[in-house]
Amino acid sequence: MSSPLELALQAAIAASQAAPTIIDWMRSNHPELMTEPLPPLRKTKAARDKALRRTKPK
Amino acid sequence: MSEHAASARGARRSLCGLLLLALLVLTACGSALDSAIRATNAARAEGMVAHDSIEATCPPAYDDAETPEKVAAVDEYCVPAADAYEAFAAAHRAAVAAIQTAQAAKDQSAVAAILKTAQQLAEAGRALAESVSKLVEAVR
């Protein structure tokens, strides 16, 4: 029969051996954050500015 | 039953409990952040759809407007859509920043900030969806 200390050591060894596997598994299941910001509305802004200039009362 | 065997069983049980608890905490920590990342990525994809819709609809409408009144008429549906898109883009940037802060902190201290930015992103998304559908109806 193993002593509580032996059991604790065995569990600690098993946990330390399993930890890299668990961490690898968790990493592989993590979605990657898309950090790129949404692009500005360049065409719309340019078209509006152009329309305002074009239709400006003289 | 000997006292030794009982304490061994107790130690094993408490170790198993601790391991289970650690796994649950790890899984919970991971899933909170993962959910936020998935939601933010999905929001970005929706934002791109809105971006493309606005960019495909508004420039030709402005090009066709020949008078100040017609430009104002286009403004009625393009300006709210553009404003809603800008607000959504800002909310997306804030959500990304909050997640990056949480990832750098490697703890749950930034979860409140993530929840707040996620709520703002959802609200901005609702406003954007509404203004884009008005835009689509207006040009139909």
CSV table of C-alpha atoms in Angstrom, one decimal:
chain,number,residue,atom,x,y,z
A,1,MET,CA,0.0,0.0,0.0
A,2,SER,CA,1.4,3.4,-1.0
A,3,SER,CA,1.7,6.1,1.6
A,4,PRO,CA,-0.2,9.4,1.1
A,5,LEU,CA,3.1,11.1,0.4
A,6,GLU,CA,3.9,8.6,-2.3
A,7,LEU,CA,0.4,9.0,-3.8
A,8,ALA,CA,0.8,12.8,-3.8
A,9,LEU,CA,4.2,12.5,-5.5
A,10,GLN,CA,2.8,10.1,-8.1
A,11,ALA,CA,-0.1,12.4,-8.8
A,12,ALA,CA,2.2,15.4,-9.0
A,13,ILE,CA,4.5,13.5,-11.5
A,14,ALA,CA,1.4,12.5,-13.5
A,15,ALA,CA,0.1,16.0,-13.6
A,16,SER,CA,3.5,17.5,-14.6
A,17,GLN,CA,3.7,14.9,-17.4
A,18,ALA,CA,0.2,15.7,-18.6
A,19,ALA,CA,0.5,19.5,-18.3
A,20,PRO,CA,2.4,20.1,-21.6
A,21,THR,CA,-0.2,17.9,-23.4
A,22,ILE,CA,-3.1,19.8,-21.9
A,23,ILE,CA,-1.5,23.1,-22.7
A,24,ASP,CA,-0.8,22.1,-26.3
A,25,TRP,CA,-4.4,20.9,-26.6
A,26,MET,CA,-5.7,24.2,-25.2
A,27,ARG,CA,-3.4,26.2,-27.5
A,28,SER,CA,-4.4,24.2,-30.6
A,29,ASN,CA,-8.1,24.9,-29.7
A,30,HIS,CA,-7.7,28.6,-29.2
A,31,PRO,CA,-9.1,30.8,-31.9
A,32,GLU,CA,-6.7,33.5,-33.2
A,33,LEU,CA,-7.8,37.0,-32.6
A,34,MET,CA,-8.1,39.1,-35.8
A,35,THR,CA,-6.6,42.3,-34.7
A,36,GLU,CA,-6.7,44.2,-38.0
A,37,PRO,CA,-9.1,47.2,-37.6
A,38,LEU,CA,-12.1,47.6,-40.0
A,39,PRO,CA,-11.2,49.7,-43.0
A,40,PRO,CA,-12.4,53.2,-43.4
A,41,LEU,CA,-15.2,54.1,-45.9
A,42,ARG,CA,-12.7,55.8,-48.3
A,43,LYS,CA,-14.8,55.6,-51.5
A,44,THR,CA,-18.0,56.9,-49.8
A,45,LYS,CA,-16.2,59.8,-48.2
A,46,ALA,CA,-14.4,60.7,-51.5
A,47,ALA,CA,-17.7,60.5,-53.5
A,48,ARG,CA,-19.6,62.6,-50.9
A,49,ASP,CA,-16.8,65.3,-50.9
A,50,LYS,CA,-16.8,65.3,-54.7
A,51,ALA,CA,-20.6,65.6,-54.9
A,52,LEU,CA,-20.7,68.5,-52.4
A,53,ARG,CA,-18.0,70.4,-54.3
A,54,ARG,CA,-19.7,69.7,-57.6
A,55,THR,CA,-23.2,70.8,-56.5
A,56,LYS,CA,-22.0,73.8,-54.4
A,57,PRO,CA,-24.1,76.9,-55.3
A,58,LYS,CA,-21.9,79.5,-57.0
B,1,MET,CA,-10.0,-0.4,7.5
B,2,SER,CA,-6.6,0.9,8.6
B,3,GLU,CA,-6.1,4.6,9.4
B,4,HIS,CA,-3.3,4.6,6.8
B,5,ALA,CA,-5.5,3.3,3.9
B,6,ALA,CA,-8.2,5.8,4.8
B,7,SER,CA,-5.9,8.7,4.7
B,8,ALA,CA,-4.4,7.5,1.4
B,9,ARG,CA,-7.8,7.4,-0.1
B,10,GLY,CA,-8.6,10.8,1.3
B,11,ALA,CA,-5.3,12.2,-0.1
B,12,ARG,CA,-6.1,10.7,-3.5
B,13,ARG,CA,-9.6,12.1,-3.4
B,14,SER,CA,-8.5,15.6,-2.5
B,15,LEU,CA,-5.7,15.5,-5.2
B,16,CYS,CA,-8.2,14.3,-7.8
B,17,GLY,CA,-10.5,17.1,-6.6
B,18,LEU,CA,-7.8,19.7,-6.9
B,19,LEU,CA,-6.8,18.4,-10.4
B,20,LEU,CA,-10.4,18.5,-11.5
B,21,LEU,CA,-10.8,22.0,-10.1
B,22,ALA,CA,-7.6,23.2,-11.8
B,23,LEU,CA,-8.8,21.7,-15.1
B,24,LEU,CA,-12.2,23.3,-14.7
B,25,VAL,CA,-10.7,26.7,-13.9
B,26,LEU,CA,-8.3,26.4,-16.9
B,27,THR,CA,-11.2,25.4,-19.2
B,28,ALA,CA,-13.4,28.2,-17.9
B,29,CYS,CA,-10.6,30.8,-18.3
B,30,GLY,CA,-9.9,29.5,-21.8
B,31,SER,CA,-13.5,29.4,-22.9
B,32,ALA,CA,-14.3,33.0,-21.6
B,33,LEU,CA,-11.5,34.4,-23.7
B,34,ASP,CA,-12.1,32.1,-26.6
B,35,SER,CA,-15.8,33.1,-26.7
B,36,ALA,CA,-14.8,36.8,-26.7
B,37,ILE,CA,-12.3,36.1,-29.5
B,38,ARG,CA,-14.8,34.2,-31.6
B,39,ALA,CA,-17.5,36.9,-31.1
B,40,THR,CA,-15.1,39.7,-32.0
B,41,ASN,CA,-13.9,37.9,-35.1
B,42,ALA,CA,-17.5,37.2,-36.1
B,43,ALA,CA,-18.3,40.9,-35.5
B,44,ARG,CA,-15.3,41.9,-37.7
B,45,ALA,CA,-16.6,39.7,-40.5
B,46,GLU,CA,-20.1,41.3,-40.2
B,47,GLY,CA,-18.4,44.8,-40.2
B,48,MET,CA,-16.7,43.9,-43.5
B,49,VAL,CA,-20.0,42.9,-45.0
B,50,ALA,CA,-21.5,46.3,-43.9
B,51,HIS,CA,-18.3,48.1,-45.2
B,52,ASP,CA,-18.7,46.5,-48.6
B,53,SER,CA,-22.4,47.2,-48.8
B,54,ILE,CA,-21.9,50.9,-48.0
B,55,GLU,CA,-19.0,51.2,-50.3
B,56,ALA,CA,-20.9,49.6,-53.1
B,57,THR,CA,-24.1,51.7,-52.6
B,58,CYS,CA,-23.2,55.2,-51.6
B,59,PRO,CA,-20.5,56.3,-54.1
B,60,PRO,CA,-22.7,55.7,-57.2
B,61,ALA,CA,-25.6,57.4,-55.4
B,62,TYR,CA,-23.4,60.5,-54.7
B,63,ASP,CA,-22.1,60.4,-58.3
B,64,ASP,CA,-25.6,60.5,-59.6
B,65,ALA,CA,-26.7,63.4,-57.4
B,66,GLU,CA,-26.7,66.5,-59.5
B,67,THR,CA,-28.1,69.1,-57.1
B,68,PRO,CA,-27.5,70.0,-53.5
B,69,GLU,CA,-31.0,68.6,-52.7
B,70,LYS,CA,-30.2,65.3,-54.3
B,71,VAL,CA,-26.9,65.1,-52.3
B,72,ALA,CA,-28.9,65.8,-49.2
B,73,ALA,CA,-31.3,63.0,-50.1
B,74,VAL,CA,-28.4,60.6,-50.4
B,75,ASP,CA,-27.0,61.9,-47.1
B,76,GLU,CA,-30.2,60.9,-45.4
B,77,TYR,CA,-29.4,57.2,-45.7
B,78,CYS,CA,-25.6,57.2,-46.4
B,79,VAL,CA,-24.5,59.4,-43.5
B,80,PRO,CA,-26.3,57.4,-40.8
B,81,ALA,CA,-24.9,54.2,-42.3
B,82,ALA,CA,-21.4,55.6,-42.4
B,83,ASP,CA,-21.7,57.0,-38.8
B,84,ALA,CA,-23.0,53.6,-37.6
B,85,TYR,CA,-20.1,51.9,-39.3
B,86,GLU,CA,-17.5,54.2,-37.8
B,87,ALA,CA,-19.0,53.6,-34.3
B,88,PHE,CA,-18.9,49.8,-35.0
B,89,ALA,CA,-15.3,50.0,-36.1
B,90,ALA,CA,-14.4,51.9,-32.9
B,91,ALA,CA,-16.3,49.3,-30.8
B,92,HIS,CA,-14.4,46.6,-32.6
B,93,ARG,CA,-11.0,48.3,-31.9
B,94,ALA,CA,-12.0,48.6,-28.2
B,95,ALA,CA,-13.0,44.9,-28.0
B,96,VAL,CA,-9.7,43.8,-29.6
B,97,ALA,CA,-7.7,46.0,-27.2
B,98,ALA,CA,-9.6,44.6,-24.2
B,99,ILE,CA,-8.9,41.0,-25.3
B,100,GLN,CA,-5.2,41.8,-25.9
B,101,THR,CA,-5.0,43.3,-22.4
B,102,ALA,CA,-6.6,40.1,-21.0
B,103,GLN,CA,-4.2,37.9,-23.0
B,104,ALA,CA,-1.2,39.9,-21.7
B,105,ALA,CA,-2.5,39.8,-18.1
B,106,LYS,CA,-3.0,36.1,-18.3
B,107,ASP,CA,-5.7,36.3,-15.7
B,108,GLN,CA,-9.4,37.1,-15.3
B,109,SER,CA,-8.9,40.7,-14.2
B,110,ALA,CA,-9.7,42.1,-17.6
B,111,VAL,CA,-12.9,40.0,-18.1
B,112,ALA,CA,-15.1,43.0,-16.9
B,113,ALA,CA,-13.6,45.2,-19.6
B,114,ILE,CA,-14.1,42.4,-22.2
B,115,LEU,CA,-17.8,42.1,-21.2
B,116,LYS,CA,-18.3,45.9,-21.4
B,117,THR,CA,-16.7,46.2,-24.9
B,118,ALA,CA,-18.6,43.1,-26.1
B,119,GLN,CA,-21.8,44.8,-25.0
B,120,GLN,CA,-20.9,48.0,-26.8
B,121,LEU,CA,-19.9,46.0,-29.9
B,122,ALA,CA,-23.3,44.3,-29.9
B,123,GLU,CA,-25.2,47.6,-29.5
B,124,ALA,CA,-23.1,49.2,-32.3
B,125,GLY,CA,-23.8,46.1,-34.4
B,126,ARG,CA,-27.5,46.4,-33.9
B,127,ALA,CA,-27.4,50.1,-35.0
B,128,LEU,CA,-25.2,49.3,-38.0
B,129,ALA,CA,-27.6,46.5,-39.1
B,130,GLU,CA,-30.5,48.8,-38.8
B,131,SER,CA,-28.9,51.7,-40.8
B,132,VAL,CA,-27.5,49.3,-43.5
B,133,SER,CA,-31.0,47.8,-44.0
B,134,LYS,CA,-32.4,51.3,-44.3
B,135,LEU,CA,-29.7,52.0,-46.9
B,136,VAL,CA,-30.5,48.9,-48.9
B,137,GLU,CA,-34.3,49.8,-48.8
B,138,ALA,CA,-33.6,53.4,-49.9
B,139,VAL,CA,-31.7,52.4,-53.0
B,140,ARG,CA,-34.1,49.5,-53.9
